[in-house]
């Protein structure tokens, strides 16, 4: 994910609005409810987050999603909360104890009831969390070695 920093920063600079959220569910196990890929379509670009090797998440900007069948997630939690909202900031946080990475996306400016959605790998699925900005900052303070903010929403 480290090599995406300049691209994510450029994407956030344009404040693109989220138009659609889609996902590829994890169907490898009977009864599995996890997600293996998330595709976010903005008015300016597309961001695909998928499971990578080991503990990684693989992110691609502007690329077509994988050949897997996408399911509409616009009405799912947390995406319905941020549809139409601008992406104003993004962070990558590295957790050195298990070499995992978390991608955090801030929708809406700080003064406009921002929502922060974090994406992280947990086993064979992508975990999605929605937090308020104060909750995120409190949690971030507890991380021993966070990667610097990719963008600053001011």
JSON list of C-alpha atoms in Angstrom, two decimals:
[
{"chain": "A", "resi": 1, "resn": "UNK", "atom": "CA", "xyz": [0.00, 0.00, 0.00]},
{"chain": "A", "resi": 2, "resn": "UNK", "atom": "CA", "xyz": [2.96, 2.28, 0.54]},
{"chain": "A", "resi": 3, "resn": "UNK", "atom": "CA", "xyz": [3.43, 2.94, -3.18]},
{"chain": "A", "resi": 4, "resn": "UNK", "atom": "CA", "xyz": [-0.11, 4.37, -3.43]},
{"chain": "A", "resi": 5, "resn": "UNK", "atom": "CA", "xyz": [0.55, 7.33, -1.15]},
{"chain": "A", "resi": 6, "resn": "UNK", "atom": "CA", "xyz": [1.10, 9.90, -3.92]},
{"chain": "A", "resi": 7, "resn": "UNK", "atom": "CA", "xyz": [-1.87, 8.58, -5.91]},
{"chain": "A", "resi": 8, "resn": "UNK", "atom": "CA", "xyz": [-4.22, 8.59, -2.91]},
{"chain": "A", "resi": 9, "resn": "UNK", "atom": "CA", "xyz": [-3.08, 12.10, -2.05]},
{"chain": "A", "resi": 10, "resn": "UNK", "atom": "CA", "xyz": [-3.84, 13.23, -5.59]},
{"chain": "A", "resi": 11, "resn": "UNK", "atom": "CA", "xyz": [-7.27, 11.55, -5.48]},
{"chain": "A", "resi": 12, "resn": "UNK", "atom": "CA", "xyz": [-8.16, 13.30, -2.19]},
{"chain": "A", "resi": 13, "resn": "UNK", "atom": "CA", "xyz": [-7.00, 16.67, -3.52]},
{"chain": "A", "resi": 14, "resn": "UNK", "atom": "CA", "xyz": [-9.88, 16.64, -6.00]},
{"chain": "A", "resi": 15, "resn": "UNK", "atom": "CA", "xyz": [-12.46, 15.82, -3.28]},
{"chain": "A", "resi": 16, "resn": "UNK", "atom": "CA", "xyz": [-14.22, 13.16, -5.40]},
{"chain": "A", "resi": 17, "resn": "UNK", "atom": "CA", "xyz": [-17.75, 12.20, -4.40]},
{"chain": "A", "resi": 18, "resn": "UNK", "atom": "CA", "xyz": [-18.56, 8.57, -3.74]},
{"chain": "A", "resi": 19, "resn": "UNK", "atom": "CA", "xyz": [-21.12, 7.40, -6.30]},
{"chain": "A", "resi": 20, "resn": "UNK", "atom": "CA", "xyz": [-21.20, 3.64, -5.76]},
{"chain": "A", "resi": 21, "resn": "UNK", "atom": "CA", "xyz": [-19.88, 0.96, -3.40]},
{"chain": "A", "resi": 22, "resn": "UNK", "atom": "CA", "xyz": [-19.63, -2.64, -4.56]},
{"chain": "A", "resi": 23, "resn": "UNK", "atom": "CA", "xyz": [-18.10, -5.75, -3.09]},
{"chain": "A", "resi": 24, "resn": "UNK", "atom": "CA", "xyz": [-17.07, -9.28, -3.90]},
{"chain": "A", "resi": 25, "resn": "UNK", "atom": "CA", "xyz": [-18.26, -11.51, -1.06]},
{"chain": "A", "resi": 26, "resn": "UNK", "atom": "CA", "xyz": [-16.14, -14.33, 0.29]},
{"chain": "A", "resi": 27, "resn": "UNK", "atom": "CA", "xyz": [-17.80, -17.51, -0.92]},
{"chain": "A", "resi": 28, "resn": "UNK", "atom": "CA", "xyz": [-15.02, -20.00, -0.26]},
{"chain": "A", "resi": 29, "resn": "UNK", "atom": "CA", "xyz": [-16.68, -21.35, 2.89]},
{"chain": "A", "resi": 30, "resn": "UNK", "atom": "CA", "xyz": [-20.30, -22.27, 3.40]},
{"chain": "A", "resi": 31, "resn": "UNK", "atom": "CA", "xyz": [-21.93, -19.58, 5.51]},
{"chain": "A", "resi": 32, "resn": "UNK", "atom": "CA", "xyz": [-19.02, -17.15, 5.09]},
{"chain": "A", "resi": 33, "resn": "UNK", "atom": "CA", "xyz": [-20.15, -13.52, 5.19]},
{"chain": "A", "resi": 34, "resn": "UNK", "atom": "CA", "xyz": [-16.81, -11.80, 4.67]},
{"chain": "A", "resi": 35, "resn": "UNK", "atom": "CA", "xyz": [-15.65, -9.58, 1.84]},
{"chain": "A", "resi": 36, "resn": "UNK", "atom": "CA", "xyz": [-12.64, -10.22, -0.41]},
{"chain": "A", "resi": 37, "resn": "UNK", "atom": "CA", "xyz": [-12.77, -7.09, -2.58]},
{"chain": "A", "resi": 38, "resn": "UNK", "atom": "CA", "xyz": [-14.35, -3.63, -2.27]},
{"chain": "A", "resi": 39, "resn": "UNK", "atom": "CA", "xyz": [-14.73, -1.33, -5.26]},
{"chain": "A", "resi": 40, "resn": "UNK", "atom": "CA", "xyz": [-15.53, 2.34, -4.65]},
{"chain": "A", "resi": 41, "resn": "UNK", "atom": "CA", "xyz": [-16.56, 4.39, -7.68]},
{"chain": "A", "resi": 42, "resn": "UNK", "atom": "CA", "xyz": [-16.09, 8.14, -7.39]},
{"chain": "A", "resi": 43, "resn": "UNK", "atom": "CA", "xyz": [-17.06, 10.85, -9.83]},
{"chain": "A", "resi": 44, "resn": "UNK", "atom": "CA", "xyz": [-13.36, 11.17, -10.72]},
{"chain": "A", "resi": 45, "resn": "UNK", "atom": "CA", "xyz": [-11.95, 7.65, -10.38]},
{"chain": "A", "resi": 46, "resn": "UNK", "atom": "CA", "xyz": [-12.33, 4.14, -9.01]},
{"chain": "A", "resi": 47, "resn": "UNK", "atom": "CA", "xyz": [-10.59, 2.60, -5.98]},
{"chain": "A", "resi": 48, "resn": "UNK", "atom": "CA", "xyz": [-10.35, -1.17, -5.63]},
{"chain": "A", "resi": 49, "resn": "UNK", "atom": "CA", "xyz": [-9.23, -2.76, -2.35]},
{"chain": "A", "resi": 50, "resn": "UNK", "atom": "CA", "xyz": [-8.66, -6.51, -2.34]},
{"chain": "A", "resi": 51, "resn": "UNK", "atom": "CA", "xyz": [-6.91, -9.21, -0.37]},
{"chain": "A", "resi": 52, "resn": "UNK", "atom": "CA", "xyz": [-3.22, -9.43, -1.14]},
{"chain": "A", "resi": 53, "resn": "UNK", "atom": "CA", "xyz": [-0.56, -11.93, -0.11]},
{"chain": "A", "resi": 54, "resn": "UNK", "atom": "CA", "xyz": [0.18, -12.59, 3.57]},
{"chain": "A", "resi": 55, "resn": "UNK", "atom": "CA", "xyz": [-1.30, -9.78, 5.71]},
{"chain": "A", "resi": 56, "resn": "UNK", "atom": "CA", "xyz": [-1.57, -7.19, 2.93]},
{"chain": "A", "resi": 57, "resn": "UNK", "atom": "CA", "xyz": [-4.41, -5.37, 1.30]},
{"chain": "A", "resi": 58, "resn": "UNK", "atom": "CA", "xyz": [-3.85, -4.56, -2.36]},
{"chain": "A", "resi": 59, "resn": "UNK", "atom": "CA", "xyz": [-5.18, -1.21, -3.58]},
{"chain": "A", "resi": 60, "resn": "UNK", "atom": "CA", "xyz": [-5.58, -0.09, -7.17]},
{"chain": "A", "resi": 61, "resn": "UNK", "atom": "CA", "xyz": [-6.75, 3.30, -8.35]},
{"chain": "A", "resi": 62, "resn": "UNK", "atom": "CA", "xyz": [-8.41, 3.75, -11.71]},
{"chain": "A", "resi": 63, "resn": "UNK", "atom": "CA", "xyz": [-8.22, 0.05, -12.54]},
{"chain": "A", "resi": 64, "resn": "UNK", "atom": "CA", "xyz": [-11.12, -2.12, -13.49]},
{"chain": "A", "resi": 65, "resn": "UNK", "atom": "CA", "xyz": [-12.28, -4.42, -10.71]},
{"chain": "A", "resi": 66, "resn": "UNK", "atom": "CA", "xyz": [-11.34, -8.08, -10.80]},
{"chain": "A", "resi": 67, "resn": "UNK", "atom": "CA", "xyz": [-13.39, -10.42, -12.95]},
{"chain": "A", "resi": 68, "resn": "UNK", "atom": "CA", "xyz": [-15.43, -11.49, -9.92]},
{"chain": "A", "resi": 69, "resn": "UNK", "atom": "CA", "xyz": [-19.14, -10.68, -9.79]},
{"chain": "A", "resi": 70, "resn": "UNK", "atom": "CA", "xyz": [-19.69, -7.44, -7.89]},
{"chain": "A", "resi": 71, "resn": "UNK", "atom": "CA", "xyz": [-22.65, -6.95, -5.54]},
{"chain": "A", "resi": 72, "resn": "UNK", "atom": "CA", "xyz": [-24.16, -3.54, -4.92]},
{"chain": "A", "resi": 73, "resn": "UNK", "atom": "CA", "xyz": [-23.35, -2.35, -1.38]},
{"chain": "A", "resi": 74, "resn": "UNK", "atom": "CA", "xyz": [-24.83, 1.16, -1.58]},
{"chain": "A", "resi": 75, "resn": "UNK", "atom": "CA", "xyz": [-27.45, 0.37, 1.05]},
{"chain": "A", "resi": 76, "resn": "UNK", "atom": "CA", "xyz": [-25.09, -1.59, 3.30]},
{"chain": "A", "resi": 77, "resn": "UNK", "atom": "CA", "xyz": [-23.43, -0.31, 6.43]},
{"chain": "A", "resi": 78, "resn": "UNK", "atom": "CA", "xyz": [-21.33, 1.88, 6.34]},
{"chain": "A", "resi": 79, "resn": "UNK", "atom": "CA", "xyz": [-21.50, 2.88, 2.67]},
{"chain": "A", "resi": 80, "resn": "UNK", "atom": "CA", "xyz": [-25.01, 4.39, 2.74]},
{"chain": "A", "resi": 81, "resn": "UNK", "atom": "CA", "xyz": [-23.69, 6.91, 5.28]},
{"chain": "A", "resi": 82, "resn": "UNK", "atom": "CA", "xyz": [-21.14, 8.35, 2.84]},
{"chain": "A", "resi": 83, "resn": "UNK", "atom": "CA", "xyz": [-22.75, 8.03, -0.61]},
{"chain": "A", "resi": 84, "resn": "UNK", "atom": "CA", "xyz": [-22.47, 11.41, -2.33]},
{"chain": "A", "resi": 85, "resn": "UNK", "atom": "CA", "xyz": [-19.93, 12.63, 0.23]},
{"chain": "A", "resi": 86, "resn": "UNK", "atom": "CA", "xyz": [-16.49, 13.85, -0.82]},
{"chain": "A", "resi": 87, "resn": "UNK", "atom": "CA", "xyz": [-13.34, 11.89, 0.02]},
{"chain": "A", "resi": 88, "resn": "UNK", "atom": "CA", "xyz": [-11.17, 14.48, 1.77]},
{"chain": "A", "resi": 89, "resn": "UNK", "atom": "CA", "xyz": [-8.36, 12.52, 3.43]},
{"chain": "A", "resi": 90, "resn": "UNK", "atom": "CA", "xyz": [-6.71, 9.11, 3.57]},
{"chain": "A", "resi": 91, "resn": "UNK", "atom": "CA", "xyz": [-4.25, 7.45, 5.90]},
{"chain": "A", "resi": 92, "resn": "UNK", "atom": "CA", "xyz": [-2.27, 4.23, 5.92]},
{"chain": "A", "resi": 93, "resn": "UNK", "atom": "CA", "xyz": [-1.47, 2.96, 9.39]},
{"chain": "A", "resi": 94, "resn": "UNK", "atom": "CA", "xyz": [1.10, 0.22, 9.82]},
{"chain": "A", "resi": 95, "resn": "UNK", "atom": "CA", "xyz": [1.00, -1.98, 12.91]},
{"chain": "A", "resi": 96, "resn": "UNK", "atom": "CA", "xyz": [4.55, -3.23, 13.41]},
{"chain": "A", "resi": 97, "resn": "UNK", "atom": "CA", "xyz": [3.73, -6.06, 15.82]},
{"chain": "A", "resi": 98, "resn": "UNK", "atom": "CA", "xyz": [1.94, -8.09, 13.12]},
{"chain": "A", "resi": 99, "resn": "UNK", "atom": "CA", "xyz": [3.05, -6.18, 9.98]},
{"chain": "A", "resi": 100, "resn": "UNK", "atom": "CA", "xyz": [-0.57, -5.43, 9.09]},
{"chain": "A", "resi": 101, "resn": "UNK", "atom": "CA", "xyz": [-1.80, -2.29, 7.36]},
{"chain": "A", "resi": 102, "resn": "UNK", "atom": "CA", "xyz": [-5.03, -0.40, 7.64]},
{"chain": "A", "resi": 103, "resn": "UNK", "atom": "CA", "xyz": [-6.40, 2.02, 5.07]},
{"chain": "A", "resi": 104, "resn": "UNK", "atom": "CA", "xyz": [-8.57, 4.82, 6.44]},
{"chain": "A", "resi": 105, "resn": "UNK", "atom": "CA", "xyz": [-10.75, 7.04, 4.26]},
{"chain": "A", "resi": 106, "resn": "UNK", "atom": "CA", "xyz": [-12.28, 10.27, 5.56]},
{"chain": "A", "resi": 107, "resn": "UNK", "atom": "CA", "xyz": [-15.49, 11.41, 3.92]},
{"chain": "A", "resi": 108, "resn": "UNK", "atom": "CA", "xyz": [-16.62, 15.03, 4.50]},
{"chain": "A", "resi": 109, "resn": "UNK", "atom": "CA", "xyz": [-14.62, 17.87, 6.00]},
{"chain": "A", "resi": 110, "resn": "UNK", "atom": "CA", "xyz": [-13.88, 18.06, 9.72]},
{"chain": "A", "resi": 111, "resn": "UNK", "atom": "CA", "xyz": [-16.62, 20.67, 10.25]},
{"chain": "A", "resi": 112, "resn": "UNK", "atom": "CA", "xyz": [-19.25, 18.72, 8.28]},
{"chain": "A", "resi": 113, "resn": "UNK", "atom": "CA", "xyz": [-19.84, 15.61, 10.43]},
{"chain": "A", "resi": 114, "resn": "UNK", "atom": "CA", "xyz": [-17.01, 13.54, 8.92]},
{"chain": "A", "resi": 115, "resn": "UNK", "atom": "CA", "xyz": [-17.12, 9.76, 8.74]},
{"chain": "A", "resi": 116, "resn": "UNK", "atom": "CA", "xyz": [-13.99, 7.70, 8.72]},
{"chain": "A", "resi": 117, "resn": "UNK", "atom": "CA", "xyz": [-14.10, 4.25, 7.17]},
{"chain": "A", "resi": 118, "resn": "UNK", "atom": "CA", "xyz": [-11.19, 1.95, 7.87]},
{"chain": "A", "resi": 119, "resn": "UNK", "atom": "CA", "xyz": [-10.39, -1.16, 5.87]},
{"chain": "A", "resi": 120, "resn": "UNK", "atom": "CA", "xyz": [-8.09, -3.84, 7.23]},
{"chain": "A", "resi": 121, "resn": "UNK", "atom": "CA", "xyz": [-7.31, -7.46, 6.60]},
{"chain": "A", "resi": 122, "resn": "UNK", "atom": "CA", "xyz": [-8.42, -9.98, 9.21]},
{"chain": "A", "resi": 123, "resn": "UNK", "atom": "CA", "xyz": [-7.55, -13.49, 8.15]},
{"chain": "A", "resi": 124, "resn": "UNK", "atom": "CA", "xyz": [-9.10, -14.19, 4.78]},
{"chain": "A", "resi": 125, "resn": "UNK", "atom": "CA", "xyz": [-11.43, -11.20, 4.67]},
{"chain": "A", "resi": 126, "resn": "UNK", "atom": "CA", "xyz": [-11.52, -7.42, 4.62]},
{"chain": "A", "resi": 127, "resn": "UNK", "atom": "CA", "xyz": [-12.95, -5.86, 7.76]},
{"chain": "A", "resi": 128, "resn": "UNK", "atom": "CA", "xyz": [-14.76, -2.54, 7.36]},
{"chain": "A", "resi": 129, "resn": "UNK", "atom": "CA", "xyz": [-15.31, -0.15, 10.29]},
{"chain": "A", "resi": 130, "resn": "UNK", "atom": "CA", "xyz": [-17.04, 3.21, 10.39]},
{"chain": "A", "resi": 131, "resn": "UNK", "atom": "CA", "xyz": [-15.95, 5.65, 13.08]},
{"chain": "A", "resi": 132, "resn": "UNK", "atom": "CA", "xyz": [-16.30, 9.28, 13.93]},
{"chain": "A", "resi": 133, "resn": "UNK", "atom": "CA", "xyz": [-13.15, 11.36, 13.53]},
{"chain": "A", "resi": 134, "resn": "UNK", "atom": "CA", "xyz": [-12.66, 11.74, 17.33]},
{"chain": "A", "resi": 135, "resn": "UNK", "atom": "CA", "xyz": [-12.96, 7.94, 17.77]},
{"chain": "A", "resi": 136, "resn": "UNK", "atom": "CA", "xyz": [-10.40, 7.40, 15.01]},
{"chain": "A", "resi": 137, "resn": "UNK", "atom": "CA", "xyz": [-7.93, 9.92, 16.47]},
{"chain": "A", "resi": 138, "resn": "UNK", "atom": "CA", "xyz": [-8.25, 8.29, 19.89]},
{"chain": "A", "resi": 139, "resn": "UNK", "atom": "CA", "xyz": [-7.59, 4.85, 18.41]},
{"chain": "A", "resi": 140, "resn": "UNK", "atom": "CA", "xyz": [-4.74, 6.17, 16.25]},
{"chain": "A", "resi": 141, "resn": "UNK", "atom": "CA", "xyz": [-3.04, 7.59, 19.35]},
{"chain": "A", "resi": 142, "resn": "UNK", "atom": "CA", "xyz": [-2.76, 4.03, 20.66]},
{"chain": "A", "resi": 143, "resn": "UNK", "atom": "CA", "xyz": [-0.90, 2.74, 17.58]},
{"chain": "A", "resi": 144, "resn": "UNK", "atom": "CA", "xyz": [2.81, 2.51, 18.21]},
{"chain": "A", "resi": 145, "resn": "UNK", "atom": "CA", "xyz": [4.06, 3.44, 14.74]},
{"chain": "A", "resi": 146, "resn": "UNK", "atom": "CA", "xyz": [1.46, 5.06, 12.51]},
{"chain": "A", "resi": 147, "resn": "UNK", "atom": "CA", "xyz": [2.39, 6.06, 8.99]},
{"chain": "A", "resi": 148, "resn": "UNK", "atom": "CA", "xyz": [1.98, 9.79, 8.51]},
{"chain": "A", "resi": 149, "resn": "UNK", "atom": "CA", "xyz": [-1.28, 11.15, 7.17]},
{"chain": "A", "resi": 150, "resn": "UNK", "atom": "CA", "xyz": [-1.48, 10.88, 3.41]},
{"chain": "A", "resi": 151, "resn": "UNK", "atom": "CA", "xyz": [-3.56, 14.00, 3.21]},
{"chain": "A", "resi": 152, "resn": "UNK", "atom": "CA", "xyz": [-4.68, 16.63, 5.64]},
{"chain": "A", "resi": 153, "resn": "UNK", "atom": "CA", "xyz": [-8.25, 17.79, 5.45]},
{"chain": "A", "resi": 154, "resn": "UNK", "atom": "CA", "xyz": [-7.39, 20.90, 7.40]}
]
